[in-house]
Coordinates of C-alpha atoms and ligand atoms in Angstrom, one line a residue:
Chain A
E1 CA -8.5 -9.0 9.2
D2 CA -10.0 -9.2 5.8
V3 CA -9.3 -5.5 5.1
K4 CA -5.8 -6.7 4.3
V5 CA -6.9 -8.6 1.3
R6 CA -6.7 -6.0 -1.6
A7 CA -7.3 -8.2 -4.6
I8 CA -7.8 -11.6 -6.0
T9 CA -5.6 -12.2 -9.0
H10 CA -5.1 -15.1 -11.4
N11 CA -2.9 -16.2 -14.2
L12 CA -3.9 -18.8 -16.9
D13 CA -0.7 -18.1 -18.9
V14 CA 1.3 -20.5 -17.0
V15 CA 3.1 -23.9 -17.4
K16 CA 4.4 -25.7 -14.4
V17 CA 7.9 -27.0 -14.9
V18 CA 9.4 -29.5 -12.3
L19 CA 13.0 -30.8 -12.2
L20 CA 12.6 -34.0 -10.1
G21 CA 15.2 -35.2 -7.9
V22 CA 18.2 -32.9 -8.5
P23 CA 21.2 -33.3 -6.1
D24 CA 20.7 -31.1 -2.9
K25 CA 24.2 -29.6 -2.9
P26 CA 25.5 -26.1 -3.5
G27 CA 25.5 -24.8 -7.1
V28 CA 22.6 -26.8 -8.4
A29 CA 20.0 -24.2 -8.2
A30 CA 22.4 -21.7 -9.8
L31 CA 23.1 -24.1 -12.6
V32 CA 19.3 -24.6 -13.2
L33 CA 18.8 -20.8 -13.3
R34 CA 21.7 -20.3 -15.5
T35 CA 20.0 -22.6 -18.1
L36 CA 16.9 -20.5 -17.8
V37 CA 18.7 -17.2 -18.2
D38 CA 20.4 -18.6 -21.4
C39 CA 17.2 -19.3 -22.9
A40 CA 15.8 -15.9 -22.0
V41 CA 12.6 -17.0 -20.4
S42 CA 10.6 -15.0 -17.8
L43 CA 9.6 -16.8 -14.6
D44 CA 6.4 -16.4 -12.6
M45 CA 7.3 -18.6 -9.5
I46 CA 10.3 -20.7 -8.2
I47 CA 9.4 -23.2 -5.5
Q48 CA 11.7 -25.6 -3.7
S49 CA 10.6 -27.5 -0.7
E50 CA 11.6 -30.3 1.5
G51 CA 13.2 -33.3 -0.5
R52 CA 14.2 -36.8 0.3
E53 CA 17.6 -38.6 0.7
G54 CA 19.9 -35.7 -0.7
K55 CA 17.6 -34.7 -3.5
K56 CA 15.1 -31.9 -4.1
D57 CA 12.6 -30.9 -6.7
I58 CA 12.9 -27.4 -8.2
A59 CA 9.5 -26.2 -9.7
F60 CA 9.0 -23.0 -11.6
V61 CA 6.2 -21.4 -13.7
I62 CA 6.7 -20.1 -17.1
P63 CA 4.6 -18.5 -19.8
R64 CA 3.0 -20.8 -22.1
E65 CA 4.8 -19.5 -25.1
D66 CA 8.1 -20.4 -23.6
K67 CA 7.4 -24.0 -23.1
G68 CA 9.3 -25.1 -26.2
K69 CA 12.5 -23.3 -25.5
V70 CA 12.5 -24.3 -21.8
H71 CA 12.1 -28.0 -22.8
K72 CA 15.0 -27.8 -25.1
A73 CA 17.1 -26.0 -22.6
L74 CA 16.4 -28.6 -19.8
E75 CA 17.2 -31.4 -22.4
S76 CA 20.7 -30.1 -22.5
L77 CA 20.9 -29.6 -18.7
Q78 CA 19.9 -33.3 -18.2
K79 CA 23.3 -34.3 -19.8
M80 CA 25.1 -32.2 -17.1
L81 CA 23.0 -32.8 -14.1
P82 CA 21.8 -36.0 -12.8
L83 CA 18.0 -35.8 -12.1
E84 CA 15.0 -38.1 -12.0
G85 CA 13.0 -36.3 -14.6
V86 CA 11.4 -33.2 -15.8
T87 CA 7.7 -32.6 -16.1
F88 CA 5.6 -30.0 -17.9
D89 CA 2.1 -29.5 -16.7
E90 CA -0.2 -27.2 -18.8
G91 CA -3.2 -28.2 -16.7
V92 CA -2.7 -25.7 -14.0
G93 CA -3.5 -22.0 -13.3
K94 CA -2.5 -19.6 -10.6
V95 CA -4.7 -17.9 -8.1
S96 CA -3.5 -15.4 -5.7
V97 CA -4.8 -13.4 -2.6
V98 CA -3.0 -10.1 -2.5
G99 CA -2.7 -7.6 0.2
A100 CA -0.2 -6.2 2.8
G101 CA 0.7 -8.9 5.4
V102 CA -1.6 -11.6 4.0
A103 CA 1.0 -14.5 4.4
N104 CA 1.6 -13.7 7.9
D105 CA -1.9 -14.3 9.1
P106 CA -2.9 -17.8 9.1
R107 CA -6.4 -17.0 9.0
I108 CA -6.2 -15.5 5.7
A109 CA -4.4 -18.6 4.3
F110 CA -7.0 -20.8 6.1
R111 CA -9.9 -19.0 4.4
M112 CA -8.2 -19.1 1.0
F113 CA -7.5 -22.9 1.2
D114 CA -10.9 -23.6 2.8
T115 CA -12.7 -21.6 0.0
L116 CA -10.9 -23.8 -2.5
A117 CA -11.6 -27.0 -0.3
R118 CA -15.3 -26.3 -0.4
L119 CA -15.3 -26.2 -4.1
G120 CA -13.5 -29.5 -4.2
V121 CA -10.5 -27.8 -5.8
N122 CA -7.2 -29.4 -5.2
I123 CA -4.2 -27.3 -4.4
D124 CA -1.1 -28.4 -6.3
M125 CA 1.4 -25.8 -5.1
I126 CA 1.7 -23.2 -2.6
S127 CA 4.0 -20.2 -2.4
T128 CA 3.8 -17.1 -0.3
S129 CA 5.4 -13.7 0.4
N130 CA 4.2 -11.1 2.8
L131 CA 2.1 -9.6 0.0
R132 CA 0.6 -12.6 -1.7
I133 CA -0.6 -16.2 -1.2
S134 CA -0.3 -17.9 -4.5
C135 CA -1.7 -21.4 -5.4
L136 CA -1.4 -23.4 -8.5
I137 CA -4.8 -25.3 -9.0
P138 CA -6.3 -27.0 -11.9
R139 CA -6.7 -24.7 -14.8
D140 CA -10.4 -25.5 -15.4
R141 CA -11.3 -24.5 -11.9
V142 CA -9.7 -21.0 -12.0
A143 CA -12.7 -19.0 -12.9
E144 CA -15.1 -20.4 -10.3
S145 CA -12.1 -20.2 -7.7
V146 CA -11.5 -16.5 -8.4
S147 CA -15.2 -15.9 -8.0
A148 CA -15.4 -17.8 -4.7
L149 CA -12.4 -16.1 -3.4
H150 CA -13.8 -12.8 -4.2
E151 CA -16.9 -13.6 -2.3
T152 CA -14.8 -14.8 0.7
F153 CA -12.4 -11.8 0.8
I154 CA -13.7 -8.9 -1.2
E155 CA -17.6 -8.9 -1.1
D156 CA -17.9 -9.9 2.5
S157 CA -15.5 -7.1 3.5
E158 CA -17.5 -4.5 1.5
V159 CA -20.6 -5.7 3.3
M160 CA -18.8 -5.6 6.7
L161 CA -17.5 -1.9 5.8
R162 CA -21.2 -0.8 4.9
E163 CA -22.5 -2.3 8.0
G164 CA -19.9 -0.6 10.2
S165 CA -20.5 2.8 8.7
Chain B
E1 CA 19.0 -5.0 -14.3
D2 CA 20.3 -4.8 -10.6
V3 CA 18.7 -1.4 -10.2
K4 CA 15.5 -3.6 -9.4
V5 CA 17.1 -5.0 -6.3
R6 CA 16.1 -2.5 -3.5
A7 CA 17.4 -4.4 -0.3
I8 CA 18.8 -7.7 1.1
T9 CA 16.8 -8.9 4.1
H10 CA 17.4 -11.7 6.6
N11 CA 15.5 -13.4 9.4
L12 CA 17.1 -15.5 12.1
D13 CA 14.0 -15.8 14.1
V14 CA 12.7 -18.9 12.2
V15 CA 12.0 -22.4 12.6
K16 CA 11.2 -24.5 9.6
V17 CA 8.3 -27.0 10.0
V18 CA 7.5 -29.7 7.5
L19 CA 4.5 -31.9 7.4
L20 CA 5.8 -34.8 5.4
G21 CA 3.6 -36.9 3.1
V22 CA 0.1 -35.5 3.6
P23 CA -2.7 -36.8 1.4
D24 CA -2.8 -34.7 -1.8
K25 CA -6.6 -34.1 -1.8
P26 CA -8.9 -31.1 -1.3
G27 CA -9.3 -29.9 2.2
V28 CA -5.9 -31.1 3.6
A29 CA -4.1 -27.6 3.4
A30 CA -7.3 -26.1 4.9
L31 CA -7.1 -28.4 7.9
V32 CA -3.4 -27.8 8.5
L33 CA -4.0 -24.0 8.5
R34 CA -7.1 -24.4 10.7
T35 CA -4.7 -26.1 13.2
L36 CA -2.3 -23.1 13.0
V37 CA -5.1 -20.6 13.3
D38 CA -6.2 -22.4 16.5
C39 CA -2.9 -22.0 18.1
A40 CA -2.5 -18.3 17.2
V41 CA 0.9 -18.4 15.5
S42 CA 2.1 -16.1 12.8
L43 CA 3.6 -17.5 9.7
D44 CA 6.5 -16.4 7.6
M45 CA 6.4 -18.7 4.6
I46 CA 4.2 -21.4 3.4
I47 CA 5.5 -23.7 0.7
Q48 CA 4.2 -26.7 -1.0
S49 CA 5.8 -28.1 -4.1
E50 CA 5.6 -31.3 -6.2
G51 CA 4.9 -34.4 -4.3
R52 CA 5.0 -38.2 -5.1
E53 CA 2.3 -40.8 -5.3
G54 CA -0.7 -38.9 -4.2
K55 CA 1.2 -37.2 -1.3
K56 CA 2.7 -33.7 -0.6
D57 CA 4.9 -32.0 1.9
I58 CA 3.6 -28.7 3.4
A59 CA 6.4 -26.6 4.8
F60 CA 6.0 -23.4 6.8
V61 CA 8.2 -21.1 8.8
I62 CA 7.3 -19.9 12.3
P63 CA 8.9 -17.6 14.9
R64 CA 11.2 -19.6 17.2
E65 CA 9.1 -18.8 20.2
D66 CA 6.1 -20.4 18.7
K67 CA 7.8 -23.9 18.3
G68 CA 6.3 -25.4 21.4
K69 CA 2.7 -24.6 20.7
V70 CA 2.9 -25.5 17.0
H71 CA 4.5 -28.9 18.1
K72 CA 1.6 -29.5 20.4
A73 CA -1.0 -28.5 17.8
L74 CA 0.5 -30.8 15.2
E75 CA 0.6 -33.7 17.5
S76 CA -3.2 -33.5 17.8
L77 CA -3.4 -33.1 14.0
Q78 CA -1.6 -36.3 13.4
K79 CA -4.5 -38.1 15.1
M80 CA -6.8 -36.7 12.4
L81 CA -4.7 -36.7 9.4
P82 CA -2.5 -39.6 8.1
L83 CA 1.0 -38.3 7.3
E84 CA 4.5 -39.6 7.2
G85 CA 6.1 -37.3 10.0
V86 CA 6.6 -33.8 11.2
T87 CA 10.0 -32.3 11.3
F88 CA 11.1 -29.2 13.1
D89 CA 14.5 -27.5 11.9
E90 CA 16.0 -24.7 14.0
G91 CA 19.2 -24.7 12.0
V92 CA 17.9 -22.4 9.2
G93 CA 17.7 -18.8 8.6
K94 CA 16.1 -16.8 5.8
V95 CA 17.6 -14.4 3.2
S96 CA 15.7 -12.5 0.6
V97 CA 16.5 -10.3 -2.3
V98 CA 13.8 -7.7 -2.4
G99 CA 12.7 -5.3 -5.2
A100 CA 10.0 -4.8 -7.8
G101 CA 9.9 -7.6 -10.3
V102 CA 12.9 -9.6 -8.9
A103 CA 11.3 -12.9 -9.3
N104 CA 10.4 -12.5 -12.8
D105 CA 13.9 -12.0 -14.1
P106 CA 15.9 -15.2 -13.9
R107 CA 19.1 -13.2 -13.9
I108 CA 18.5 -11.9 -10.6
A109 CA 17.6 -15.4 -9.1
F110 CA 20.7 -16.6 -11.0
R111 CA 22.9 -14.2 -9.3
M112 CA 21.3 -14.8 -5.9
F113 CA 21.7 -18.6 -6.1
D114 CA 25.2 -18.2 -7.7
T115 CA 26.4 -15.9 -4.9
L116 CA 25.4 -18.6 -2.4
A117 CA 26.9 -21.3 -4.3
R118 CA 30.3 -19.7 -4.4
L119 CA 30.2 -19.5 -0.7
G120 CA 29.5 -23.2 -0.6
V121 CA 26.1 -22.4 1.0
N122 CA 23.5 -25.0 0.4
I123 CA 19.9 -23.7 -0.5
D124 CA 17.3 -25.7 1.5
M125 CA 14.2 -24.0 0.4
I126 CA 13.1 -21.4 -2.2
S127 CA 10.0 -19.2 -2.5
T128 CA 9.3 -16.2 -4.8
S129 CA 6.8 -13.6 -5.3
N130 CA 7.1 -10.7 -7.8
L131 CA 8.7 -8.6 -5.0
R132 CA 11.0 -11.0 -3.3
I133 CA 13.2 -14.2 -3.8
S134 CA 13.6 -15.9 -0.4
C135 CA 15.9 -18.8 0.5
L136 CA 16.2 -20.8 3.7
I137 CA 19.9 -21.6 4.2
P138 CA 21.9 -22.8 7.1
R139 CA 21.6 -20.4 10.2
D140 CA 25.2 -20.0 10.6
R141 CA 25.9 -18.9 6.9
V142 CA 23.3 -16.1 7.1
A143 CA 25.6 -13.2 8.0
E144 CA 28.3 -14.0 5.4
S145 CA 25.4 -14.7 2.9
V146 CA 23.9 -11.3 3.5
S147 CA 27.2 -9.5 3.0
A148 CA 27.9 -11.4 -0.2
L149 CA 24.5 -10.7 -1.6
H150 CA 24.9 -7.0 -0.7
E151 CA 28.1 -7.0 -2.5
T152 CA 26.5 -8.8 -5.6
F153 CA 23.3 -6.5 -5.8
I154 CA 23.8 -3.3 -3.8
E155 CA 27.3 -2.2 -3.8
D156 CA 28.0 -3.2 -7.4
S157 CA 24.9 -1.2 -8.5
E158 CA 26.1 1.9 -6.5
V159 CA 29.4 1.6 -8.3
M160 CA 27.6 1.3 -11.7
L161 CA 25.6 4.3 -10.9
R162 CA 28.6 6.4 -9.9
E163 CA 30.3 5.3 -13.2
G164 CA 27.3 6.2 -15.2
S165 CA 27.0 9.7 -13.8
Ligands
LIG1 C1 18.6 -28.3 -4.7 C2 19.5 -26.9 -4.8 O1 18.7 -25.8 -4.2 C3 20.7 -26.9 -3.9 N1 20.4 -27.2 -2.5 C4 21.5 -25.8 -4.1 O2 21.9 -25.1 -3.2 O3 21.7 -25.2 -5.2
LIG2 C1 -1.7 -31.2 -0.1 C2 -2.9 -30.2 0.0 O1 -2.5 -29.0 -0.4 C3 -4.0 -30.6 -0.8 N1 -3.7 -30.8 -2.2 C4 -5.2 -29.5 -0.7 O2 -5.8 -29.2 -1.7 O3 -5.5 -29.2 0.4

């Protein structure tokens, strides 16, 4: 199944921003995005998962150079929108396993998460699409994680192809 | 910018599964995926966001026919892994805005979330990749949401193209 994995990518130019405990009702996500549109930032990921008691966290990833203006924009937002807090985390990096259908096959996600686990790398956030499984992990573990993922998915499959031919 | 949006897609064959409050340490995501691999299920989304106090929720979406075997597999997992609970939600459906670069432009995410907000549709989960912004919403709102998103992104841009020619 590894033939599906086409590449391992990473991005160190990321800051994780989390709006904690926003009201879980219609219009809130739109308001948050409106704020980001107004400060002309580009986004790398938007993640919203399960919440608790009528509240949700909305997390997104921005380029490091945009931290200042997003911080400013979210300060104003907090006057309009009740929330528990806003956090900025510069200690993360992003690694992704890329290829058609990767997210649909749990074996690929398993091998990605297991590779990171074996390095003792904690997975902070996970987001998938049919073409990509992306994880936020500690920034200082990105380089070795990329190598290890390469070994799991790319080098092994090259060996398999050679053996098969 | 709407020329980026190539299609609106949806999926009603989904059940949202959430493992609540798993320990946030290396190896946990791998163990969860191992369990899913062993019950041969296919996955549609995996989402993990911010947690609280050393715990995280891991959410994923499975086909409705797999609910039984995943339920069984997660019962065994709960013996091995301390967690707060496991929930199954059959009341969701998935809608996606698809196109190159859609997730990087907050204006597209804004217009998607705003379209849903105007219908009074609550957004339960959000996951993005560079090709797709996906939302889980109430199942009984999927059809009208797809129409509205089509109107926002596809029909308007066709009008724009005609006017421009
Ligand atoms: C939390 C936020 O996503 C909210 N549920 C909304 O629909 O906007
Ligand atoms: C919660 C889970 O993702 C954990 N952080 C892990 O690395 O496996």
